[in-house]
Structure formats: C-alpha cells, structure tokens
Amino acid sequence: MDFWTILYIIDWVLFGMVALTALYLLVFTIFSLFFRTSNIPKTNHQNRFIVLIPAYQNKGVVQTVHSVLGQTYQQRLFDISVISDHNDEMTNFRLAQEPVTLLVPNFEKSTKAKALQLAINNLPQFKIYDIVVILSAGDVVEPEFLENLNAAFESAGTKAIQTHLLSRNRDTTVSRMGSIFEEINHSIFRRGHIVCGLSAGLQGSGCAFDFEWFKNNIFKIKSAWEDKEIEALLMRQHVYVDYFDQIYVFDEKTREAKDFNRERGRWIKAQYLTLLRNIHFLPMAILNRQYNWADKIIQWMLIPRMVMMAIIIFMSIVLPMIYTTLAFKWWGLFAITLLIFAMATPDYLVDDKWDSTFFKTPLVLMKSIPGLSKITDFIEEREHKREKKKKEKEKNKKRKNKK
C-alpha cells in the first residue's frame, strides 16, 4: 500500500472511533438537559448505617471523620470504620481519639478493595446494618447527609445509590479542570442516564449499597479498580444504580498536573482492563435485553475524553499540512465536541477563570508527554511572572488612588 492509502485508512478509522464516542456523549448530554431535581420524600423508617473510609497516606481522613460525626442523624444509628493504611503516627493518634473503629493494616500491596474487605471482616458480629456508605479520605459531607441518604434509599427502592460529588477546591488550573470534568461526568453518565431510565455510573466514593449485597460481593473484588468491578457485579445481577443530584459529597481535587495525569492514566488502564474481562458478555446482554449491562460495556469501549481531545487536536493540526480537505471533518467534530462539553458543564463553573482553564488544558496534557514537560514549565513560568506583574500594577494603582 502506498502512503495515501495508509493515510486514508488511519484517518477514517480514527475518525470513526472518535465520532462514535462523540455521538454517545452528545445523546446523553442532550438527555441530561431534561433532568429535574425533585425533593426526596421524607420517611419515618430509619436505617442503620456503617460508613467505611479507606485512607491511604491521607491526613484529610481526620476532617472526613469530623464531618460524618457532625450528622443530624441519630448517632446510635450509624458507625464509622476507618482503614488507615500507611498513615503517619500523628494521624492515627488523632483518629484513635474519635468514636470510630480504627483499623491500621500493613498491606504489602495496598488497594481500596483490600481495605474494604478488612473493614467488613472486622465489623462487630452483634451489630446489624442496613446500608454501607463509602467515602474517600478528604471527603466532607453536610450534616444532613445520612438523613437524606436514608430517605433516598427508602424512595429509590434499589440496592445502590450514587451521590453528587462536588469539588472542595478550585484554586489551580488543574483542580478547576478536575471540577469541570467531574460535572461533565455527572451530566452524561448520571443525569443523562437517569432520564433515559438507565443505571447511573458509580464513582467509588459518595456511594451507598445495601449492606447484605455489599457484604456478599465485596470479597469477589480482586483488582485495584474496585469501582469498575462493583459496577460489573451490579449490572450482571440486574441491580439498578440510582443517582441523587441533591445529596452532596465535597471531595478535594488534585492540584498538580503530574498527579492529574497519573490519575487519568490509572483510570484509562482500569477502563480497558475491565472491558477485556467483560466484553464477551455484550452479545448475551443485548439478546437478553439487559440494557444497563450492555450500556455499561459500551461505555468502557468509548475513547476516554482526554485521549479523544488529544486525537482531535492532533489530526486538526497535522492534516492541513498534508491534505487540507481531510481536516474539514475533524474541525467539525472539534466544534461538536466543544458544544457537548459546554452543554454538560453547569453554569456555576463558567466563571471569570473559565477561559484560561480551557486554554491551559493542552498544557496540562503535554506534561504527561516526555520531552514536552519542560516547554509547559517554561510557558507556565512566563505566565506566572506576567500575573505577578499585573498584581503589582494593580497594587500600585490602589496606592496612588489612596494618595
């Protein structure tokens, strides 16, 4: 095959894959616009909760414990179990002063699944629980969190619920990007899916499960990406995951680009490894009309959004240098993708820093590519100096005005 034939094949294969991903995102983004938050009906029935907080090298777990202890829900109806894995002595000392069950494992290879399994194994035999709640170290919840979750479980009539994760911090470009991507996920994989009658996606934190179901299934989890395995188990067992947009969990977003890219890389790896383990279920899921299960497998087949944007930008820049006509469809797809992200982003995130965050996104991505990180560091350093000069000018102006 000659150069042009190879180019056409690569171009159309990539375009087809990206276009199908964009179509999926567009459909559920449009459906998410019809989502309406309704009040959770109050209930007199009170469930007994066990709150599990796996904490791997995270001092923020102390703050999480304090926020859970400050609940309006009756304290005799909930217990807290903290799995403090490889935390420092001071953090463990502070946790030991609180009315919680403190577990201090020393796993050779730490995973969240191992921590959750340890917590379940160490629950008091004489206590009966109805619902298990999973929070991440650093999460903060409102005083009415368990009260609202109790009412949600009674009204939903299902064994799994995902709450609304909101960012606690938006003080850097990376944390603002994380906040935006989180809300886009909520729009597409939760609000949009709920409107269609499909199961919402889990996040691994801020989620709650029927205690007996969780106890019977958590020991089936063997990998480091427990949220994907739990999702697979739920779908295969026909368990619907409901989503409550008005029950908030405030989590802390990473502030550094290297941590942000490492986190995304880990999620991409988990997505495709889970896909390889479960793709053989797709034909039977479709034939048996298990639409939630089929949809979940299709989700794992999608190109991750960061990769999708990287492909679109790369092809949009490179193809005009070779054959401009081939780039037209990529430019159109780029515009549609931006429209999808704009529709899926809540208004409260579109602030005075929105534009700068958007244009800095490629710089954050470049930091994960060897050889380009120095370029991004140079650009960021120049921008930091420019912002510093701008602030100094503003201070000088204020001083002059005072005089």
Tab-separated table of C-alpha atoms in Angstrom:
chain	number	residue	atom	x	y	z
A	1	MET	CA	0.000	0.000	0.000
A	2	ASP	CA	1.147	3.493	-0.794
A	3	PHE	CA	1.335	6.462	1.598
A	4	TRP	CA	-2.069	7.919	0.675
A	5	THR	CA	-3.932	4.653	1.176
A	6	ILE	CA	-2.383	4.185	4.615
A	7	LEU	CA	-3.191	7.810	5.489
A	8	TYR	CA	-6.844	7.419	4.428
A	9	ILE	CA	-7.228	4.211	6.460
A	10	ILE	CA	-5.698	5.731	9.607
A	11	ASP	CA	-7.711	8.919	9.152
A	12	TRP	CA	-11.087	7.202	8.746
A	13	VAL	CA	-10.522	4.556	11.422
A	14	LEU	CA	-9.589	7.219	13.990
A	15	PHE	CA	-12.418	9.471	12.858
A	16	GLY	CA	-14.950	6.661	13.110
A	17	MET	CA	-13.877	5.733	16.637
A	18	VAL	CA	-13.858	9.330	17.845
A	19	ALA	CA	-17.134	10.196	16.100
A	20	LEU	CA	-18.956	7.256	17.698
A	21	THR	CA	-17.674	8.309	21.129
A	22	ALA	CA	-18.791	11.899	20.474
A	23	LEU	CA	-22.228	10.661	19.334
A	24	TYR	CA	-22.687	8.681	22.565
A	25	LEU	CA	-21.680	11.709	24.654
A	26	LEU	CA	-23.944	14.019	22.622
A	27	VAL	CA	-27.034	11.820	23.033
A	28	PHE	CA	-26.744	11.585	26.817
A	29	THR	CA	-25.735	15.243	27.159
A	30	ILE	CA	-28.967	16.252	25.413
A	31	PHE	CA	-30.970	13.930	27.684
A	32	SER	CA	-29.242	15.429	30.751
A	33	LEU	CA	-30.777	18.816	29.899
A	34	PHE	CA	-34.197	17.331	30.728
A	35	PHE	CA	-33.097	16.184	34.185
A	36	ARG	CA	-35.038	17.814	37.007
A	37	THR	CA	-34.086	17.536	40.665
A	38	SER	CA	-37.056	16.583	42.825
A	39	ASN	CA	-37.382	16.681	46.597
A	40	ILE	CA	-36.672	13.419	48.400
A	41	PRO	CA	-39.831	12.224	50.206
A	42	LYS	CA	-39.391	12.141	53.980
A	43	THR	CA	-39.607	8.803	55.748
A	44	ASN	CA	-40.142	7.645	59.312
A	45	HIS	CA	-38.131	4.473	58.792
A	46	GLN	CA	-34.530	4.799	59.955
A	47	ASN	CA	-31.854	2.502	58.554
A	48	ARG	CA	-28.657	1.639	60.371
A	49	PHE	CA	-25.513	2.797	58.534
A	50	ILE	CA	-21.902	1.695	58.534
A	51	VAL	CA	-19.622	4.338	56.997
A	52	LEU	CA	-16.364	2.951	55.581
A	53	ILE	CA	-13.474	5.374	54.990
A	54	PRO	CA	-10.386	3.832	53.334
A	55	ALA	CA	-7.459	6.215	53.858
A	56	TYR	CA	-4.161	5.531	52.131
A	57	GLN	CA	-1.481	8.078	53.113
A	58	ASN	CA	-4.057	10.831	53.510
A	59	LYS	CA	-4.212	13.120	56.543
A	60	GLY	CA	-7.516	14.524	55.286
A	61	VAL	CA	-9.272	11.488	56.741
A	62	VAL	CA	-9.478	13.280	60.123
A	63	GLN	CA	-11.577	16.047	58.581
A	64	THR	CA	-13.779	13.432	56.890
A	65	VAL	CA	-14.409	11.706	60.228
A	66	HIS	CA	-15.335	15.017	61.882
A	67	SER	CA	-17.854	15.838	59.141
A	68	VAL	CA	-19.512	12.402	59.488
A	69	LEU	CA	-19.643	12.674	63.285
A	70	GLY	CA	-21.455	16.003	62.909
A	71	GLN	CA	-24.554	14.398	61.368
A	72	THR	CA	-28.109	15.313	62.356
A	73	TYR	CA	-28.935	11.608	62.020
A	74	GLN	CA	-29.120	9.796	65.360
A	75	GLN	CA	-25.591	8.735	66.329
A	76	ARG	CA	-26.763	5.386	67.666
A	77	LEU	CA	-27.868	4.520	64.120
A	78	PHE	CA	-24.503	4.842	62.406
A	79	ASP	CA	-20.948	3.657	62.973
A	80	ILE	CA	-17.695	4.675	61.305
A	81	SER	CA	-14.838	2.388	60.333
A	82	VAL	CA	-11.570	3.992	59.213
A	83	ILE	CA	-8.947	1.901	57.433
A	84	SER	CA	-5.799	3.962	57.989
A	85	ASP	CA	-3.308	2.447	55.582
A	86	HIS	CA	0.303	3.739	55.774
A	87	ASN	CA	-0.687	6.975	57.521
A	88	ASP	CA	1.692	8.698	59.946
A	89	GLU	CA	1.519	8.147	63.704
A	90	MET	CA	0.046	11.568	64.431
A	91	THR	CA	-2.877	10.964	62.061
A	92	ASN	CA	-3.541	7.569	63.646
A	93	PHE	CA	-3.284	9.117	67.119
A	94	ARG	CA	-5.885	11.760	66.239
A	95	LEU	CA	-8.186	9.119	64.750
A	96	ALA	CA	-7.840	6.972	67.869
A	97	GLN	CA	-9.334	9.830	69.937
A	98	GLU	CA	-12.563	9.696	67.923
A	99	PRO	CA	-15.526	7.311	68.427
A	100	VAL	CA	-14.639	5.227	65.377
A	101	THR	CA	-13.350	1.739	64.648
A	102	LEU	CA	-9.727	2.285	63.627
A	103	LEU	CA	-8.001	-0.374	61.551
A	104	VAL	CA	-4.292	0.011	60.787
A	105	PRO	CA	-3.328	-2.570	58.153
A	106	ASN	CA	0.119	-3.054	56.717
A	107	PHE	CA	-0.636	-4.375	53.249
A	108	GLU	CA	2.329	-5.282	51.097
A	109	LYS	CA	0.365	-4.012	48.111
A	110	SER	CA	-2.393	-1.656	49.172
A	111	THR	CA	-5.713	-1.480	47.321
A	112	LYS	CA	-9.053	0.036	48.221
A	113	ALA	CA	-10.727	-3.375	47.807
A	114	LYS	CA	-8.437	-4.920	50.431
A	115	ALA	CA	-9.218	-2.075	52.821
A	116	LEU	CA	-12.981	-2.514	52.364
A	117	GLN	CA	-12.712	-6.285	52.806
A	118	LEU	CA	-10.731	-5.817	56.009
A	119	ALA	CA	-13.370	-3.424	57.350
A	120	ILE	CA	-16.216	-5.854	56.642
A	121	ASN	CA	-14.293	-8.710	58.278
A	122	ASN	CA	-13.784	-6.640	61.427
A	123	LEU	CA	-17.344	-5.437	61.979
A	124	PRO	CA	-18.892	-6.429	65.326
A	125	GLN	CA	-20.862	-9.660	64.954
A	126	PHE	CA	-23.641	-8.468	67.271
A	127	LYS	CA	-24.445	-5.339	65.211
A	128	ILE	CA	-26.886	-5.306	62.308
A	129	TYR	CA	-26.505	-2.805	59.463
A	130	ASP	CA	-28.837	-1.963	56.587
A	131	ILE	CA	-26.678	0.307	54.416
A	132	VAL	CA	-22.950	0.658	53.830
A	133	VAL	CA	-21.590	4.060	52.759
A	134	ILE	CA	-18.164	4.502	51.158
A	135	LEU	CA	-16.327	7.808	51.438
A	136	SER	CA	-12.788	8.686	50.411
A	137	ALA	CA	-10.279	10.261	52.777
A	138	GLY	CA	-10.568	14.024	52.402
A	139	ASP	CA	-14.292	13.987	51.596
A	140	VAL	CA	-16.551	16.307	53.567
A	141	VAL	CA	-20.315	15.802	53.923
A	142	GLU	CA	-23.116	18.070	55.077
A	143	PRO	CA	-24.806	17.498	58.469
A	144	GLU	CA	-27.943	16.185	56.705
A	145	PHE	CA	-26.011	13.709	54.522
A	146	LEU	CA	-27.073	10.462	56.239
A	147	GLU	CA	-30.579	11.768	56.864
A	148	ASN	CA	-31.019	12.491	53.148
A	149	LEU	CA	-29.366	9.216	52.153
A	150	ASN	CA	-31.746	7.304	54.412
A	151	ALA	CA	-34.749	8.955	52.758
A	152	ALA	CA	-33.221	8.378	49.305
A	153	PHE	CA	-32.863	4.647	49.930
A	154	GLU	CA	-36.468	4.385	51.056
A	155	SER	CA	-37.769	6.266	47.995
A	156	ALA	CA	-35.440	4.663	45.417
A	157	GLY	CA	-36.165	1.053	46.292
A	158	THR	CA	-32.820	-0.109	44.948
A	159	LYS	CA	-29.623	-1.582	46.395
A	160	ALA	CA	-27.153	1.031	45.121
A	161	ILE	CA	-27.066	4.826	45.136
A	162	GLN	CA	-24.520	7.336	43.872
A	163	THR	CA	-24.493	10.838	45.360
A	164	HIS	CA	-23.288	14.084	43.792
A	165	LEU	CA	-19.549	14.689	44.226
A	166	LEU	CA	-18.607	18.364	44.238
A	167	SER	CA	-15.145	19.860	44.316
A	168	ARG	CA	-13.965	21.484	47.537
A	169	ASN	CA	-11.188	23.407	45.802
A	170	ARG	CA	-10.782	25.244	42.506
A	171	ASP	CA	-7.657	27.215	43.319
A	172	THR	CA	-5.418	25.951	40.476
A	173	THR	CA	-5.890	25.259	36.772
A	174	VAL	CA	-5.633	21.512	37.384
A	175	SER	CA	-8.201	21.469	40.210
A	176	ARG	CA	-10.582	23.590	38.097
A	177	MET	CA	-10.158	21.128	35.225
A	178	GLY	CA	-10.917	18.262	37.611
A	179	SER	CA	-14.070	20.042	38.787
A	180	ILE	CA	-15.256	20.634	35.228
A	181	PHE	CA	-14.581	17.045	34.124
A	182	GLU	CA	-16.370	15.756	37.236
A	183	GLU	CA	-19.506	17.738	36.426
A	184	ILE	CA	-19.385	16.666	32.770
A	185	ASN	CA	-19.335	13.067	34.041
A	186	HIS	CA	-22.370	13.785	36.218
A	187	SER	CA	-24.258	15.238	33.254
A	188	ILE	CA	-23.511	12.433	30.812
A	189	PHE	CA	-23.139	9.276	32.899
A	190	ARG	CA	-25.628	10.106	35.657
A	191	ARG	CA	-28.236	12.753	34.862
A	192	GLY	CA	-28.489	11.765	31.187
A	193	HIS	CA	-28.683	8.064	32.011
A	194	ILE	CA	-31.294	8.512	34.746
A	195	VAL	CA	-33.531	10.445	32.323
A	196	CYS	CA	-33.303	7.508	29.886
A	197	GLY	CA	-34.131	5.030	32.632
A	198	LEU	CA	-30.623	3.574	32.576
A	199	SER	CA	-28.376	2.894	35.551
A	200	ALA	CA	-26.119	5.742	36.745
A	201	GLY	CA	-22.347	5.342	36.829
A	202	LEU	CA	-20.521	4.754	40.104
A	203	GLN	CA	-17.585	6.879	41.261
A	204	GLY	CA	-16.076	4.794	44.035
A	205	SER	CA	-16.819	7.488	46.622
A	206	GLY	CA	-20.027	9.015	47.902
A	207	CYS	CA	-21.827	5.783	47.080
A	208	ALA	CA	-24.048	3.577	49.231
A	209	PHE	CA	-25.158	-0.043	48.968
A	210	ASP	CA	-27.500	-2.477	50.609
A	211	PHE	CA	-25.356	-3.961	53.367
A	212	GLU	CA	-26.118	-7.639	52.664
A	213	TRP	CA	-25.450	-7.202	48.945
A	214	PHE	CA	-22.139	-5.446	49.641
A	215	LYS	CA	-21.061	-7.980	52.245
A	216	ASN	CA	-21.733	-10.867	49.849
A	217	ASN	CA	-19.980	-9.272	46.859
A	218	ILE	CA	-17.024	-7.221	48.092
A	219	PHE	CA	-14.872	-10.330	48.517
A	220	LYS	CA	-15.261	-11.080	44.808
A	221	ILE	CA	-13.199	-7.955	44.019
A	222	LYS	CA	-9.592	-8.843	43.198
A	223	SER	CA	-8.200	-5.841	41.301
A	224	ALA	CA	-7.111	-2.311	42.217
A	225	TRP	CA	-10.062	-0.746	40.348
A	226	GLU	CA	-12.839	-1.862	42.674
A	227	ASP	CA	-15.425	0.659	41.385
A	228	LYS	CA	-15.390	-0.904	37.897
A	229	GLU	CA	-15.651	-4.432	39.290
A	230	ILE	CA	-18.507	-3.424	41.591
A	231	GLU	CA	-20.295	-1.859	38.610
A	232	ALA	CA	-19.880	-5.071	36.637
A	233	LEU	CA	-21.283	-7.143	39.515
A	234	LEU	CA	-24.255	-4.800	39.919
A	235	MET	CA	-25.122	-4.901	36.232
A	236	ARG	CA	-24.747	-8.675	35.928
A	237	GLN	CA	-27.065	-9.094	38.918
A	238	HIS	CA	-29.632	-6.643	37.456
A	239	VAL	CA	-29.160	-4.121	40.282
A	240	TYR	CA	-30.125	-0.583	39.257
A	241	VAL	CA	-27.857	2.266	40.424
A	242	ASP	CA	-29.868	5.377	41.242
A	243	TYR	CA	-28.408	8.886	41.358
A	244	PHE	CA	-29.377	11.717	43.707
A	245	ASP	CA	-28.141	15.059	42.440
A	246	GLN	CA	-29.109	16.946	45.599
A	247	ILE	CA	-27.104	14.823	48.070
A	248	TYR	CA	-23.607	16.314	48.106
A	249	VAL	CA	-20.183	14.951	48.969
A	250	PHE	CA	-17.372	17.510	48.764
A	251	ASP	CA	-14.087	15.983	47.652
A	252	GLU	CA	-10.678	17.528	47.162
A	253	LYS	CA	-9.288	17.675	43.637
A	254	THR	CA	-5.627	17.189	42.875
A	255	ARG	CA	-3.717	20.429	42.315
A	256	GLU	CA	-0.690	19.231	40.345
A	257	ALA	CA	-0.594	18.322	36.639
A	258	LYS	CA	1.566	15.219	37.194
A	259	ASP	CA	-0.918	13.847	39.757
A	260	PHE	CA	-3.827	14.731	37.467
A	261	ASN	CA	-2.294	12.867	34.505
A	262	ARG	CA	-1.287	9.905	36.680
A	263	GLU	CA	-4.856	9.675	37.954
A	264	ARG	CA	-6.300	9.757	34.414
A	265	GLY	CA	-3.776	7.177	33.248
A	266	ARG	CA	-4.812	4.836	36.053
A	267	TRP	CA	-8.491	5.288	35.162
A	268	ILE	CA	-7.851	4.576	31.477
A	269	LYS	CA	-5.957	1.408	32.365
A	270	ALA	CA	-8.785	0.299	34.664
A	271	GLN	CA	-11.378	1.018	31.977
A	272	TYR	CA	-9.765	-1.116	29.288
A	273	LEU	CA	-8.738	-3.973	31.570
A	274	THR	CA	-12.330	-4.137	32.816
A	275	LEU	CA	-13.529	-4.078	29.209
A	276	LEU	CA	-11.293	-7.022	28.265
A	277	ARG	CA	-12.700	-9.035	31.170
A	278	ASN	CA	-16.330	-8.298	30.345
A	279	ILE	CA	-16.694	-7.688	26.605
A	280	HIS	CA	-17.710	-11.311	25.991
A	281	PHE	CA	-20.917	-10.602	27.962
A	282	LEU	CA	-22.075	-7.955	25.431
A	283	PRO	CA	-23.844	-10.214	22.855
A	284	MET	CA	-25.855	-12.026	25.557
A	285	ALA	CA	-26.643	-8.753	27.335
A	286	ILE	CA	-28.157	-7.390	24.108
A	287	LEU	CA	-30.034	-10.631	23.304
A	288	ASN	CA	-31.417	-10.846	26.870
A	289	ARG	CA	-32.380	-7.151	26.815
A	290	GLN	CA	-30.094	-6.353	29.727
A	291	TYR	CA	-29.765	-2.773	28.559
A	292	ASN	CA	-27.978	-1.486	31.665
A	293	TRP	CA	-25.308	-4.168	31.352
A	294	ALA	CA	-24.928	-3.620	27.594
A	295	ASP	CA	-24.686	0.152	28.073
A	296	LYS	CA	-22.007	-0.266	30.742
A	297	ILE	CA	-19.849	-2.425	28.452
A	298	ILE	CA	-20.311	0.086	25.603
A	299	GLN	CA	-19.214	2.865	27.999
A	300	TRP	CA	-15.962	1.020	28.626
A	301	MET	CA	-15.451	0.765	24.844
A	302	LEU	CA	-15.539	4.556	24.438
A	303	ILE	CA	-12.350	6.532	23.906
A	304	PRO	CA	-11.519	8.454	27.117
A	305	ARG	CA	-12.311	12.138	26.675
A	306	MET	CA	-8.751	13.331	27.269
A	307	VAL	CA	-7.475	10.905	24.624
A	308	MET	CA	-10.336	11.859	22.321
A	309	MET	CA	-9.499	15.557	22.553
A	310	ALA	CA	-5.791	14.843	22.018
A	311	ILE	CA	-6.597	12.884	18.814
A	312	ILE	CA	-8.951	15.596	17.508
A	313	ILE	CA	-6.465	18.407	18.160
A	314	PHE	CA	-3.559	16.421	16.678
A	315	MET	CA	-5.453	15.498	13.490
A	316	SER	CA	-6.861	19.022	13.132
A	317	ILE	CA	-3.343	20.490	13.200
A	318	VAL	CA	-1.395	17.849	11.247
A	319	LEU	CA	-3.805	17.007	8.385
A	320	PRO	CA	-3.914	20.550	6.888
A	321	MET	CA	-0.153	20.281	6.390
A	322	ILE	CA	-0.669	17.128	4.315
A	323	TYR	CA	-4.056	17.454	2.619
A	324	THR	CA	-6.382	20.209	3.849
A	325	THR	CA	-9.630	18.599	2.682
A	326	LEU	CA	-9.147	15.715	5.117
A	327	ALA	CA	-9.112	18.132	8.042
A	328	PHE	CA	-12.604	19.598	7.459
A	329	LYS	CA	-14.435	16.737	9.168
A	330	TRP	CA	-12.054	16.946	12.160
A	331	TRP	CA	-12.704	20.662	12.529
A	332	GLY	CA	-16.442	19.973	12.521
A	333	LEU	CA	-16.011	17.209	15.102
A	334	PHE	CA	-13.919	19.545	17.250
A	335	ALA	CA	-16.743	22.117	17.230
A	336	ILE	CA	-19.338	19.455	18.136
A	337	THR	CA	-17.157	18.161	20.985
A	338	LEU	CA	-16.780	21.666	22.411
A	339	LEU	CA	-20.560	22.066	22.192
A	340	ILE	CA	-21.039	18.794	24.105
A	341	PHE	CA	-18.696	19.901	26.877
A	342	ALA	CA	-20.333	23.337	27.024
A	343	MET	CA	-23.832	21.850	27.377
A	344	ALA	CA	-22.637	19.356	30.016
A	345	THR	CA	-20.884	21.998	32.165
A	346	PRO	CA	-23.058	23.624	34.873
A	347	ASP	CA	-23.349	27.408	34.870
A	348	TYR	CA	-21.663	27.839	38.258
A	349	LEU	CA	-18.346	26.617	36.796
A	350	VAL	CA	-18.384	29.137	33.954
A	351	ASP	CA	-16.686	31.933	35.884
A	352	ASP	CA	-14.008	34.527	35.127
A	353	LYS	CA	-11.345	31.773	35.074
A	354	TRP	CA	-13.205	29.516	32.636
A	355	ASP	CA	-11.412	30.788	29.513
A	356	SER	CA	-7.927	30.493	30.984
A	357	THR	CA	-8.693	26.971	32.263
A	358	PHE	CA	-9.913	25.925	28.813
A	359	PHE	CA	-6.852	27.218	27.001
A	360	LYS	CA	-4.456	25.726	29.561
A	361	THR	CA	-5.911	22.221	29.155
A	362	PRO	CA	-3.436	21.261	26.368
A	363	LEU	CA	-0.549	22.374	28.614
A	364	VAL	CA	-1.696	20.016	31.362
A	365	LEU	CA	-1.902	17.184	28.836
A	366	MET	CA	1.560	17.989	27.470
A	367	LYS	CA	3.052	17.495	30.932
A	368	SER	CA	2.387	13.770	30.623
A	369	ILE	CA	4.432	13.539	27.408
A	370	PRO	CA	8.205	13.089	27.898
A	371	GLY	CA	10.187	15.949	26.386
A	372	LEU	CA	7.283	18.415	26.376
A	373	SER	CA	7.053	18.992	30.114
A	374	LYS	CA	9.933	21.494	30.019
A	375	ILE	CA	8.080	23.527	27.396
A	376	THR	CA	4.956	23.689	29.570
A	377	ASP	CA	7.030	24.609	32.633
A	378	PHE	CA	8.579	27.482	30.640
A	379	ILE	CA	5.149	28.711	29.475
A	380	GLU	CA	3.697	28.467	32.994
A	381	GLU	CA	6.681	30.310	34.471
A	382	ARG	CA	6.269	33.171	31.996
A	383	GLU	CA	2.560	33.363	32.730
A	384	HIS	CA	3.198	33.353	36.465
A	385	LYS	CA	5.598	36.286	36.065
A	386	ARG	CA	3.037	38.117	33.911
A	387	GLU	CA	0.303	37.623	36.532
A	388	LYS	CA	2.688	38.773	39.265
A	389	LYS	CA	3.455	41.986	37.345
A	390	LYS	CA	-0.262	42.524	36.787
A	391	LYS	CA	-0.992	42.233	40.510
A	392	GLU	CA	1.850	44.632	41.330
A	393	LYS	CA	0.451	47.193	38.884
A	394	GLU	CA	-2.996	46.886	40.462
A	395	LYS	CA	-1.492	47.409	43.935
A	396	ASN	CA	0.410	50.477	42.731
A	397	LYS	CA	-2.793	51.910	41.241
A	398	LYS	CA	-4.659	51.424	44.518
A	399	ARG	CA	-1.851	53.141	46.428
A	400	LYS	CA	-1.962	56.112	44.034
A	401	ASN	CA	-5.731	56.372	44.332
A	402	LYS	CA	-5.480	56.410	48.139
A	403	LYS	CA	-2.958	59.253	47.945
